[in-house]
């Protein structure tokens, strides 16, 4: 079907009524072509819908006569754009070119649209969006670039859109956000980055002081690093759900999110949230961490009494005293997985552990350590000092040896010999001697009696905690020490 200049009905004075038409909907027809002057007689038209047709192109200046047009919808066609197809649309506020398989935009195609507020380029095949294409759209409030093939957001990409309030780049192939990609977007309030290929968020990614809503769901995050959301002081809604690779949230990941009220981390692979992930703790009233692999939540992670909507179901909750101390009150069917005596219990019905029960194990551990220290100290006090004991023993042994030798040598007839077992020498004849204590010969006179050993003295302390026992003279305990008279005659005596 070809749409050409129609024959419009007229009133009694031959003035076509069509000149007063403000809204024209030609949606869902089979229009394939528009002639250049098809809308020339519609100066009052404000809304034109050409969606869901089969248009292949838009001729240059096809809308040039529509000076009052505010909304133009050309979605769901197969249209390719001429460089001047939007000439004359100075009053246009809303333009939709969604779902047209567009892979390229002429650099100057949007130049006449200086008053444009809303631009929809979603569901096309755009590989990039040069800053030059958007350079003249300084008053743009809403930009939709979702469902394209964008692989990155380049630095300065939106530098001309100082008044932009909403940006949608969802369902692309974005794996990198360059530093300065959001430079100048001081009024941006909503940012949709869902279903991309983001793996990490460097701390300098954001500089969006007015952003209140951020959707990062369905990305490839493995971990949320420290200061991942720095530069978002006004953020209230944050969605990171359906991040199937997300396992950990590190310390201070949610830094300076003092306005955050709504947070979803559901349907991910979370197994750890650092106790200091929030710094400072935001006034969260809605938290969804359901369908993860969490076992515990730190009592000081959030102000749990302020979380009115808490979703914790489908996790591996270990209902220990630490978890119960948080006094969680989930609003869904969250249940304990362990210990065995609480398996299947509702988290909302758990009571906090008693103070005694919570302190019993630490108390017993401290008591055991103290007792062990006392035992070790006692053993150390009883053990003599090695150096002191050895020194004292040597001095005492030398002292008693000298005393014994002096006493033995005081007898004229005997001398001390350490090398003649069971023998004694005397000046008497050989007849008065015997060779061993078992011999039949008896001495004519008994051997002299050895003088008593000197009295053992009490030794000084061998160590700080121990008194060394008296030392026995070595000669009195030496099996090889004997008395020998000065005479050449050997007279046996009993061993000392």
mmCIF file with all atom_site columns, N, CA and C in Angstrom, residues 287-356:
data_model
loop_
_atom_site.group_PDB
_atom_site.id
_atom_site.type_symbol
_atom_site.label_atom_id
_atom_site.label_alt_id
_atom_site.label_comp_id
_atom_site.label_asym_id
_atom_site.label_entity_id
_atom_site.label_seq_id
_atom_site.pdbx_PDB_ins_code
_atom_site.Cartn_x
_atom_site.Cartn_y
_atom_site.Cartn_z
_atom_site.occupancy
_atom_site.B_iso_or_equiv
_atom_site.pdbx_formal_charge
_atom_site.auth_seq_id
_atom_site.auth_comp_id
_atom_site.auth_asym_id
_atom_site.auth_atom_id
_atom_site.pdbx_PDB_model_num
ATOM 1   N N  . UNK A 1 287 ? 14.684 -5.717  51.575 1.00 0.00 ? 287 UNK A N  1
ATOM 2   C CA . UNK A 1 287 ? 15.880 -6.484  51.223 1.00 0.00 ? 287 UNK A CA 1
ATOM 3   C C  . UNK A 1 287 ? 15.462 -7.867  50.754 1.00 0.00 ? 287 UNK A C  1
ATOM 4   N N  . UNK A 1 288 ? 15.929 -8.246  49.569 1.00 0.00 ? 288 UNK A N  1
ATOM 5   C CA . UNK A 1 288 ? 15.626 -9.562  49.009 1.00 0.00 ? 288 UNK A CA 1
ATOM 6   C C  . UNK A 1 288 ? 16.938 -10.275 48.703 1.00 0.00 ? 288 UNK A C  1
ATOM 7   N N  . UNK A 1 289 ? 17.265 -11.300 49.503 1.00 0.00 ? 289 UNK A N  1
ATOM 8   C CA . UNK A 1 289 ? 18.437 -12.141 49.247 1.00 0.00 ? 289 UNK A CA 1
ATOM 9   C C  . UNK A 1 289 ? 18.002 -13.595 49.077 1.00 0.00 ? 289 UNK A C  1
ATOM 10  N N  . UNK A 1 290 ? 16.778 -13.800 48.659 1.00 0.00 ? 290 UNK A N  1
ATOM 11  C CA . UNK A 1 290 ? 16.260 -15.153 48.471 1.00 0.00 ? 290 UNK A CA 1
ATOM 12  C C  . UNK A 1 290 ? 16.934 -15.831 47.280 1.00 0.00 ? 290 UNK A C  1
ATOM 13  N N  . UNK A 1 291 ? 16.869 -17.174 47.281 1.00 0.00 ? 291 UNK A N  1
ATOM 14  C CA . UNK A 1 291 ? 17.412 -17.980 46.186 1.00 0.00 ? 291 UNK A CA 1
ATOM 15  C C  . UNK A 1 291 ? 18.908 -17.721 45.999 1.00 0.00 ? 291 UNK A C  1
ATOM 16  N N  . UNK A 1 292 ? 19.651 -17.867 47.102 1.00 0.00 ? 292 UNK A N  1
ATOM 17  C CA . UNK A 1 292 ? 21.104 -17.772 47.068 1.00 0.00 ? 292 UNK A CA 1
ATOM 18  C C  . UNK A 1 292 ? 21.690 -18.973 47.802 1.00 0.00 ? 292 UNK A C  1
ATOM 19  N N  . UNK A 1 293 ? 22.950 -18.868 48.220 1.00 0.00 ? 293 UNK A N  1
ATOM 20  C CA . UNK A 1 293 ? 23.626 -19.933 48.961 1.00 0.00 ? 293 UNK A CA 1
ATOM 21  C C  . UNK A 1 293 ? 24.136 -19.416 50.308 1.00 0.00 ? 293 UNK A C  1
ATOM 22  N N  . UNK A 1 294 ? 23.414 -18.480 50.874 1.00 0.00 ? 294 UNK A N  1
ATOM 23  C CA . UNK A 1 294 ? 23.816 -17.869 52.136 1.00 0.00 ? 294 UNK A CA 1
ATOM 24  C C  . UNK A 1 294 ? 23.579 -18.810 53.311 1.00 0.00 ? 294 UNK A C  1
ATOM 25  N N  . UNK A 1 295 ? 24.477 -18.749 54.301 1.00 0.00 ? 295 UNK A N  1
ATOM 26  C CA . UNK A 1 295 ? 24.341 -19.528 55.527 1.00 0.00 ? 295 UNK A CA 1
ATOM 27  C C  . UNK A 1 295 ? 24.181 -18.654 56.764 1.00 0.00 ? 295 UNK A C  1
ATOM 28  N N  . UNK A 1 296 ? 24.637 -17.423 56.646 1.00 0.00 ? 296 UNK A N  1
ATOM 29  C CA . UNK A 1 296 ? 24.602 -16.562 57.828 1.00 0.00 ? 296 UNK A CA 1
ATOM 30  C C  . UNK A 1 296 ? 24.553 -15.101 57.397 1.00 0.00 ? 296 UNK A C  1
ATOM 31  N N  . UNK A 1 297 ? 24.044 -14.268 58.264 1.00 0.00 ? 297 UNK A N  1
ATOM 32  C CA . UNK A 1 297 ? 24.051 -12.818 58.090 1.00 0.00 ? 297 UNK A CA 1
ATOM 33  C C  . UNK A 1 297 ? 24.513 -12.200 59.400 1.00 0.00 ? 297 UNK A C  1
ATOM 34  N N  . UNK A 1 298 ? 25.454 -11.283 59.320 1.00 0.00 ? 298 UNK A N  1
ATOM 35  C CA . UNK A 1 298 ? 25.994 -10.659 60.530 1.00 0.00 ? 298 UNK A CA 1
ATOM 36  C C  . UNK A 1 298 ? 24.928 -9.819  61.218 1.00 0.00 ? 298 UNK A C  1
ATOM 37  N N  . UNK A 1 299 ? 24.839 -9.900  62.547 1.00 0.00 ? 299 UNK A N  1
ATOM 38  C CA . UNK A 1 299 ? 23.841 -9.090  63.265 1.00 0.00 ? 299 UNK A CA 1
ATOM 39  C C  . UNK A 1 299 ? 23.981 -7.600  63.001 1.00 0.00 ? 299 UNK A C  1
ATOM 40  N N  . UNK A 1 300 ? 25.215 -7.128  62.793 1.00 0.00 ? 300 UNK A N  1
ATOM 41  C CA . UNK A 1 300 ? 25.426 -5.700  62.585 1.00 0.00 ? 300 UNK A CA 1
ATOM 42  C C  . UNK A 1 300 ? 25.454 -5.275  61.135 1.00 0.00 ? 300 UNK A C  1
ATOM 43  N N  . UNK A 1 301 ? 25.070 -6.179  60.223 1.00 0.00 ? 301 UNK A N  1
ATOM 44  C CA . UNK A 1 301 ? 25.096 -5.827  58.798 1.00 0.00 ? 301 UNK A CA 1
ATOM 45  C C  . UNK A 1 301 ? 24.148 -4.683  58.496 1.00 0.00 ? 301 UNK A C  1
ATOM 46  N N  . UNK A 1 302 ? 22.939 -4.755  59.020 1.00 0.00 ? 302 UNK A N  1
ATOM 47  C CA . UNK A 1 302 ? 21.918 -3.728  58.815 1.00 0.00 ? 302 UNK A CA 1
ATOM 48  C C  . UNK A 1 302 ? 21.177 -3.490  60.127 1.00 0.00 ? 302 UNK A C  1
ATOM 49  N N  . UNK A 1 303 ? 20.371 -2.471  60.135 1.00 0.00 ? 303 UNK A N  1
ATOM 50  C CA . UNK A 1 303 ? 19.461 -2.242  61.258 1.00 0.00 ? 303 UNK A CA 1
ATOM 51  C C  . UNK A 1 303 ? 18.203 -3.070  60.983 1.00 0.00 ? 303 UNK A C  1
ATOM 52  N N  . UNK A 1 304 ? 18.281 -4.343  61.400 1.00 0.00 ? 304 UNK A N  1
ATOM 53  C CA . UNK A 1 304 ? 17.271 -5.320  60.991 1.00 0.00 ? 304 UNK A CA 1
ATOM 54  C C  . UNK A 1 304 ? 15.870 -4.939  61.448 1.00 0.00 ? 304 UNK A C  1
ATOM 55  N N  . UNK A 1 305 ? 15.762 -4.216  62.530 1.00 0.00 ? 305 UNK A N  1
ATOM 56  C CA . UNK A 1 305 ? 14.432 -3.843  63.009 1.00 0.00 ? 305 UNK A CA 1
ATOM 57  C C  . UNK A 1 305 ? 13.735 -2.880  62.057 1.00 0.00 ? 305 UNK A C  1
ATOM 58  N N  . UNK A 1 306 ? 14.491 -2.227  61.160 1.00 0.00 ? 306 UNK A N  1
ATOM 59  C CA . UNK A 1 306 ? 13.904 -1.282  60.209 1.00 0.00 ? 306 UNK A CA 1
ATOM 60  C C  . UNK A 1 306 ? 13.578 -1.918  58.864 1.00 0.00 ? 306 UNK A C  1
ATOM 61  N N  . UNK A 1 307 ? 13.982 -3.179  58.675 1.00 0.00 ? 307 UNK A N  1
ATOM 62  C CA . UNK A 1 307 ? 13.730 -3.854  57.395 1.00 0.00 ? 307 UNK A CA 1
ATOM 63  C C  . UNK A 1 307 ? 12.323 -4.448  57.448 1.00 0.00 ? 307 UNK A C  1
ATOM 64  N N  . UNK A 1 308 ? 11.372 -3.718  56.919 1.00 0.00 ? 308 UNK A N  1
ATOM 65  C CA . UNK A 1 308 ? 9.970  -4.146  56.988 1.00 0.00 ? 308 UNK A CA 1
ATOM 66  C C  . UNK A 1 308 ? 9.676  -5.304  56.050 1.00 0.00 ? 308 UNK A C  1
ATOM 67  N N  . UNK A 1 309 ? 10.370 -5.382  54.933 1.00 0.00 ? 309 UNK A N  1
ATOM 68  C CA . UNK A 1 309 ? 10.159 -6.449  53.951 1.00 0.00 ? 309 UNK A CA 1
ATOM 69  C C  . UNK A 1 309 ? 11.488 -7.169  53.749 1.00 0.00 ? 309 UNK A C  1
ATOM 70  N N  . UNK A 1 310 ? 11.581 -8.362  54.347 1.00 0.00 ? 310 UNK A N  1
ATOM 71  C CA . UNK A 1 310 ? 12.819 -9.134  54.328 1.00 0.00 ? 310 UNK A CA 1
ATOM 72  C C  . UNK A 1 310 ? 12.550 -10.508 53.721 1.00 0.00 ? 310 UNK A C  1
ATOM 73  N N  . UNK A 1 311 ? 13.191 -10.801 52.596 1.00 0.00 ? 311 UNK A N  1
ATOM 74  C CA . UNK A 1 311 ? 12.990 -12.066 51.897 1.00 0.00 ? 311 UNK A CA 1
ATOM 75  C C  . UNK A 1 311 ? 14.279 -12.882 51.955 1.00 0.00 ? 311 UNK A C  1
ATOM 76  N N  . UNK A 1 312 ? 14.192 -14.042 52.628 1.00 0.00 ? 312 UNK A N  1
ATOM 77  C CA . UNK A 1 312 ? 15.365 -14.872 52.893 1.00 0.00 ? 312 UNK A CA 1
ATOM 78  C C  . UNK A 1 312 ? 15.203 -16.312 52.426 1.00 0.00 ? 312 UNK A C  1
ATOM 79  N N  . UNK A 1 313 ? 14.100 -16.649 51.805 1.00 0.00 ? 313 UNK A N  1
ATOM 80  C CA . UNK A 1 313 ? 13.804 -18.046 51.477 1.00 0.00 ? 313 UNK A CA 1
ATOM 81  C C  . UNK A 1 313 ? 14.822 -18.625 50.493 1.00 0.00 ? 313 UNK A C  1
ATOM 82  N N  . UNK A 1 314 ? 14.910 -19.970 50.529 1.00 0.00 ? 314 UNK A N  1
ATOM 83  C CA . UNK A 1 314 ? 15.747 -20.737 49.598 1.00 0.00 ? 314 UNK A CA 1
ATOM 84  C C  . UNK A 1 314 ? 17.225 -20.381 49.740 1.00 0.00 ? 314 UNK A C  1
ATOM 85  N N  . UNK A 1 315 ? 17.698 -20.480 50.988 1.00 0.00 ? 315 UNK A N  1
ATOM 86  C CA . UNK A 1 315 ? 19.113 -20.385 51.313 1.00 0.00 ? 315 UNK A CA 1
ATOM 87  C C  . UNK A 1 315 ? 19.453 -21.541 52.248 1.00 0.00 ? 315 UNK A C  1
ATOM 88  N N  . UNK A 1 316 ? 20.730 -21.682 52.606 1.00 0.00 ? 316 UNK A N  1
ATOM 89  C CA . UNK A 1 316 ? 21.178 -22.753 53.504 1.00 0.00 ? 316 UNK A CA 1
ATOM 90  C C  . UNK A 1 316 ? 21.467 -22.182 54.889 1.00 0.00 ? 316 UNK A C  1
ATOM 91  N N  . UNK A 1 317 ? 20.445 -21.655 55.540 1.00 0.00 ? 317 UNK A N  1
ATOM 92  C CA . UNK A 1 317 ? 20.638 -20.946 56.797 1.00 0.00 ? 317 UNK A CA 1
ATOM 93  C C  . UNK A 1 317 ? 21.114 -21.878 57.906 1.00 0.00 ? 317 UNK A C  1
ATOM 94  N N  . UNK A 1 318 ? 22.245 -21.523 58.526 1.00 0.00 ? 318 UNK A N  1
ATOM 95  C CA . UNK A 1 318 ? 22.765 -22.212 59.700 1.00 0.00 ? 318 UNK A CA 1
ATOM 96  C C  . UNK A 1 318 ? 22.286 -21.427 60.926 1.00 0.00 ? 318 UNK A C  1
ATOM 97  N N  . UNK A 1 319 ? 21.279 -21.927 61.580 1.00 0.00 ? 319 UNK A N  1
ATOM 98  C CA . UNK A 1 319 ? 20.616 -21.168 62.645 1.00 0.00 ? 319 UNK A CA 1
ATOM 99  C C  . UNK A 1 319 ? 21.392 -21.268 63.954 1.00 0.00 ? 319 UNK A C  1
ATOM 100 N N  . UNK A 1 320 ? 22.603 -20.755 63.940 1.00 0.00 ? 320 UNK A N  1
ATOM 101 C CA . UNK A 1 320 ? 23.448 -20.702 65.127 1.00 0.00 ? 320 UNK A CA 1
ATOM 102 C C  . UNK A 1 320 ? 23.105 -19.460 65.941 1.00 0.00 ? 320 UNK A C  1
ATOM 103 N N  . UNK A 1 321 ? 23.801 -19.318 67.063 1.00 0.00 ? 321 UNK A N  1
ATOM 104 C CA . UNK A 1 321 ? 23.540 -18.155 67.916 1.00 0.00 ? 321 UNK A CA 1
ATOM 105 C C  . UNK A 1 321 ? 23.859 -16.850 67.193 1.00 0.00 ? 321 UNK A C  1
ATOM 106 N N  . UNK A 1 322 ? 24.865 -16.874 66.303 1.00 0.00 ? 322 UNK A N  1
ATOM 107 C CA . UNK A 1 322 ? 25.213 -15.652 65.567 1.00 0.00 ? 322 UNK A CA 1
ATOM 108 C C  . UNK A 1 322 ? 24.053 -15.191 64.701 1.00 0.00 ? 322 UNK A C  1
ATOM 109 N N  . UNK A 1 323 ? 23.449 -16.122 63.976 1.00 0.00 ? 323 UNK A N  1
ATOM 110 C CA . UNK A 1 323 ? 22.322 -15.751 63.118 1.00 0.00 ? 323 UNK A CA 1
ATOM 111 C C  . UNK A 1 323 ? 21.109 -15.368 63.957 1.00 0.00 ? 323 UNK A C  1
ATOM 112 N N  . UNK A 1 324 ? 20.883 -16.104 65.021 1.00 0.00 ? 324 UNK A N  1
ATOM 113 C CA . UNK A 1 324 ? 19.714 -15.826 65.853 1.00 0.00 ? 324 UNK A CA 1
ATOM 114 C C  . UNK A 1 324 ? 19.852 -14.503 66.594 1.00 0.00 ? 324 UNK A C  1
ATOM 115 N N  . UNK A 1 325 ? 21.100 -14.074 66.809 1.00 0.00 ? 325 UNK A N  1
ATOM 116 C CA . UNK A 1 325 ? 21.317 -12.792 67.483 1.00 0.00 ? 325 UNK A CA 1
ATOM 117 C C  . UNK A 1 325 ? 20.849 -11.616 66.636 1.00 0.00 ? 325 UNK A C  1
ATOM 118 N N  . UNK A 1 326 ? 20.778 -11.810 65.314 1.00 0.00 ? 326 UNK A N  1
ATOM 119 C CA . UNK A 1 326 ? 20.307 -10.730 64.439 1.00 0.00 ? 326 UNK A CA 1
ATOM 120 C C  . UNK A 1 326 ? 18.809 -10.488 64.595 1.00 0.00 ? 326 UNK A C  1
ATOM 121 N N  . UNK A 1 327 ? 18.107 -11.473 65.174 1.00 0.00 ? 327 UNK A N  1
ATOM 122 C CA . UNK A 1 327 ? 16.662 -11.332 65.398 1.00 0.00 ? 327 UNK A CA 1
ATOM 123 C C  . UNK A 1 327 ? 15.928 -11.020 64.091 1.00 0.00 ? 327 UNK A C  1
ATOM 124 N N  . UNK A 1 328 ? 16.228 -11.833 63.065 1.00 0.00 ? 328 UNK A N  1
ATOM 125 C CA . UNK A 1 328 ? 15.632 -11.623 61.745 1.00 0.00 ? 328 UNK A CA 1
ATOM 126 C C  . UNK A 1 328 ? 14.150 -11.955 61.770 1.00 0.00 ? 328 UNK A C  1
ATOM 127 N N  . UNK A 1 329 ? 13.382 -11.193 61.033 1.00 0.00 ? 329 UNK A N  1
ATOM 128 C CA . UNK A 1 329 ? 11.947 -11.426 60.914 1.00 0.00 ? 329 UNK A CA 1
ATOM 129 C C  . UNK A 1 329 ? 11.558 -11.423 59.436 1.00 0.00 ? 329 UNK A C  1
ATOM 130 N N  . UNK A 1 330 ? 11.896 -12.515 58.725 1.00 0.00 ? 330 UNK A N  1
ATOM 131 C CA . UNK A 1 330 ? 11.591 -12.558 57.289 1.00 0.00 ? 330 UNK A CA 1
ATOM 132 C C  . UNK A 1 330 ? 10.094 -12.561 57.034 1.00 0.00 ? 330 UNK A C  1
ATOM 133 N N  . UNK A 1 331 ? 9.722  -12.001 55.895 1.00 0.00 ? 331 UNK A N  1
ATOM 134 C CA . UNK A 1 331 ? 8.313  -11.943 55.504 1.00 0.00 ? 331 UNK A CA 1
ATOM 135 C C  . UNK A 1 331 ? 7.971  -13.032 54.506 1.00 0.00 ? 331 UNK A C  1
ATOM 136 N N  . UNK A 1 332 ? 8.882  -13.989 54.291 1.00 0.00 ? 332 UNK A N  1
ATOM 137 C CA . UNK A 1 332 ? 8.592  -15.122 53.415 1.00 0.00 ? 332 UNK A CA 1
ATOM 138 C C  . UNK A 1 332 ? 8.839  -16.414 54.184 1.00 0.00 ? 332 UNK A C  1
ATOM 139 N N  . UNK A 1 333 ? 8.842  -17.534 53.492 1.00 0.00 ? 333 UNK A N  1
ATOM 140 C CA . UNK A 1 333 ? 8.926  -18.845 54.134 1.00 0.00 ? 333 UNK A CA 1
ATOM 141 C C  . UNK A 1 333 ? 10.380 -19.290 54.275 1.00 0.00 ? 333 UNK A C  1
ATOM 142 N N  . UNK A 1 334 ? 11.191 -18.521 54.957 1.00 0.00 ? 334 UNK A N  1
ATOM 143 C CA . UNK A 1 334 ? 12.593 -18.862 55.163 1.00 0.00 ? 334 UNK A CA 1
ATOM 144 C C  . UNK A 1 334 ? 12.715 -19.867 56.298 1.00 0.00 ? 334 UNK A C  1
ATOM 145 N N  . UNK A 1 335 ? 13.523 -20.931 56.081 1.00 0.00 ? 335 UNK A N  1
ATOM 146 C CA . UNK A 1 335 ? 13.657 -22.008 57.070 1.00 0.00 ? 335 UNK A CA 1
ATOM 147 C C  . UNK A 1 335 ? 15.125 -22.341 57.306 1.00 0.00 ? 335 UNK A C  1
ATOM 148 N N  . UNK A 1 336 ? 15.376 -22.956 58.480 1.00 0.00 ? 336 UNK A N  1
ATOM 149 C CA . UNK A 1 336 ? 16.728 -23.366 58.856 1.00 0.00 ? 336 UNK A CA 1
ATOM 150 C C  . UNK A 1 336 ? 17.119 -24.642 58.117 1.00 0.00 ? 336 UNK A C  1
ATOM 151 N N  . UNK A 1 337 ? 18.393 -24.727 57.748 1.00 0.00 ? 337 UNK A N  1
ATOM 152 C CA . UNK A 1 337 ? 18.945 -25.962 57.191 1.00 0.00 ? 337 UNK A CA 1
ATOM 153 C C  . UNK A 1 337 ? 19.764 -26.724 58.221 1.00 0.00 ? 337 UNK A C  1
ATOM 154 N N  . UNK A 1 338 ? 20.268 -26.038 59.227 1.00 0.00 ? 338 UNK A N  1
ATOM 155 C CA . UNK A 1 338 ? 21.071 -26.650 60.288 1.00 0.00 ? 338 UNK A CA 1
ATOM 156 C C  . UNK A 1 338 ? 20.993 -25.733 61.515 1.00 0.00 ? 338 UNK A C  1
ATOM 157 N N  . UNK A 1 339 ? 21.306 -26.268 62.721 1.00 0.00 ? 339 UNK A N  1
ATOM 158 C CA . UNK A 1 339 ? 21.661 -27.645 63.055 1.00 0.00 ? 339 UNK A CA 1
ATOM 159 C C  . UNK A 1 339 ? 20.466 -28.587 62.955 1.00 0.00 ? 339 UNK A C  1
ATOM 160 N N  . UNK A 1 340 ? 20.733 -29.866 63.219 1.00 0.00 ? 340 UNK A N  1
ATOM 161 C CA . UNK A 1 340 ? 19.696 -30.879 63.011 1.00 0.00 ? 340 UNK A CA 1
ATOM 162 C C  . UNK A 1 340 ? 18.455 -30.628 63.852 1.00 0.00 ? 340 UNK A C  1
ATOM 163 N N  . UNK A 1 341 ? 18.656 -30.141 65.078 1.00 0.00 ? 341 UNK A N  1
ATOM 164 C CA . UNK A 1 341 ? 17.489 -29.952 65.951 1.00 0.00 ? 341 UNK A CA 1
ATOM 165 C C  . UNK A 1 341 ? 16.613 -28.777 65.533 1.00 0.00 ? 341 UNK A C  1
ATOM 166 N N  . UNK A 1 342 ? 17.117 -27.933 64.598 1.00 0.00 ? 342 UNK A N  1
ATOM 167 C CA . UNK A 1 342 ? 16.327 -26.797 64.115 1.00 0.00 ? 342 UNK A CA 1
ATOM 168 C C  . UNK A 1 342 ? 16.036 -26.884 62.620 1.00 0.00 ? 342 UNK A C  1
ATOM 169 N N  . UNK A 1 343 ? 16.397 -27.997 62.019 1.00 0.00 ? 343 UNK A N  1
ATOM 170 C CA . UNK A 1 343 ? 16.193 -28.128 60.574 1.00 0.00 ? 343 UNK A CA 1
ATOM 171 C C  . UNK A 1 343 ? 14.704 -28.025 60.237 1.00 0.00 ? 343 UNK A C  1
ATOM 172 N N  . UNK A 1 344 ? 14.390 -27.143 59.289 1.00 0.00 ? 344 UNK A N  1
ATOM 173 C CA . UNK A 1 344 ? 13.009 -26.935 58.875 1.00 0.00 ? 344 UNK A CA 1
ATOM 174 C C  . UNK A 1 344 ? 12.258 -25.904 59.688 1.00 0.00 ? 344 UNK A C  1
ATOM 175 N N  . UNK A 1 345 ? 12.885 -25.374 60.739 1.00 0.00 ? 345 UNK A N  1
ATOM 176 C CA . UNK A 1 345 ? 12.207 -24.367 61.564 1.00 0.00 ? 345 UNK A CA 1
ATOM 177 C C  . UNK A 1 345 ? 12.149 -23.030 60.831 1.00 0.00 ? 345 UNK A C  1
ATOM 178 N N  . UNK A 1 346 ? 11.080 -22.292 61.065 1.00 0.00 ? 346 UNK A N  1
ATOM 179 C CA . UNK A 1 346 ? 10.931 -20.972 60.458 1.00 0.00 ? 346 UNK A CA 1
ATOM 180 C C  . UNK A 1 346 ? 11.870 -19.979 61.139 1.00 0.00 ? 346 UNK A C  1
ATOM 181 N N  . UNK A 1 347 ? 12.589 -19.203 60.350 1.00 0.00 ? 347 UNK A N  1
ATOM 182 C CA . UNK A 1 347 ? 13.478 -18.197 60.921 1.00 0.00 ? 347 UNK A CA 1
ATOM 183 C C  . UNK A 1 347 ? 12.707 -17.172 61.735 1.00 0.00 ? 347 UNK A C  1
ATOM 184 N N  . UNK A 1 348 ? 11.488 -16.899 61.312 1.00 0.00 ? 348 UNK A N  1
ATOM 185 C CA . UNK A 1 348 ? 10.687 -15.888 62.009 1.00 0.00 ? 348 UNK A CA 1
ATOM 186 C C  . UNK A 1 348 ? 10.297 -16.332 63.410 1.00 0.00 ? 348 UNK A C  1
ATOM 187 N N  . UNK A 1 349 ? 10.373 -17.648 63.705 1.00 0.00 ? 349 UNK A N  1
ATOM 188 C CA . UNK A 1 349 ? 9.953  -18.158 65.003 1.00 0.00 ? 349 UNK A CA 1
ATOM 189 C C  . UNK A 1 349 ? 11.120 -18.412 65.948 1.00 0.00 ? 349 UNK A C  1
ATOM 190 N N  . UNK A 1 350 ? 12.354 -18.191 65.495 1.00 0.00 ? 350 UNK A N  1
ATOM 191 C CA . UNK A 1 350 ? 13.517 -18.455 66.331 1.00 0.00 ? 350 UNK A CA 1
ATOM 192 C C  . UNK A 1 350 ? 13.659 -17.404 67.425 1.00 0.00 ? 350 UNK A C  1
ATOM 193 N N  . UNK A 1 351 ? 14.154 -17.863 68.568 1.00 0.00 ? 351 UNK A N  1
ATOM 194 C CA . UNK A 1 351 ? 14.459 -16.961 69.669 1.00 0.00 ? 351 UNK A CA 1
ATOM 195 C C  . UNK A 1 351 ? 15.965 -16.842 69.804 1.00 0.00 ? 351 UNK A C  1
ATOM 196 N N  . UNK A 1 352 ? 16.410 -15.733 70.329 1.00 0.00 ? 352 UNK A N  1
ATOM 197 C CA . UNK A 1 352 ? 17.835 -15.512 70.522 1.00 0.00 ? 352 UNK A CA 1
ATOM 198 C C  . UNK A 1 352 ? 18.377 -16.476 71.564 1.00 0.00 ? 352 UNK A C  1
ATOM 199 N N  . UNK A 1 353 ? 19.653 -16.857 71.412 1.00 0.00 ? 353 UNK A N  1
ATOM 200 C CA . UNK A 1 353 ? 20.305 -17.695 72.409 1.00 0.00 ? 353 UNK A CA 1
ATOM 201 C C  . UNK A 1 353 ? 20.431 -16.918 73.714 1.00 0.00 ? 353 UNK A C  1
ATOM 202 N N  . UNK A 1 354 ? 20.370 -17.658 74.871 1.00 0.00 ? 354 UNK A N  1
ATOM 203 C CA . UNK A 1 354 ? 20.541 -17.004 76.166 1.00 0.00 ? 354 UNK A CA 1
ATOM 204 C C  . UNK A 1 354 ? 21.966 -16.497 76.302 1.00 0.00 ? 354 UNK A C  1
ATOM 205 N N  . UNK A 1 355 ? 22.125 -15.504 77.170 1.00 0.00 ? 355 UNK A N  1
ATOM 206 C CA . UNK A 1 355 ? 23.457 -14.947 77.382 1.00 0.00 ? 355 UNK A CA 1
ATOM 207 C C  . UNK A 1 355 ? 24.392 -16.002 77.949 1.00 0.00 ? 355 UNK A C  1
ATOM 208 N N  . UNK A 1 356 ? 23.885 -16.841 78.911 1.00 0.00 ? 356 UNK A N  1
ATOM 209 C CA . UNK A 1 356 ? 24.714 -17.881 79.506 1.00 0.00 ? 356 UNK A CA 1
ATOM 210 C C  . UNK A 1 356 ? 25.134 -18.890 78.466 1.00 0.00 ? 356 UNK A C  1
#
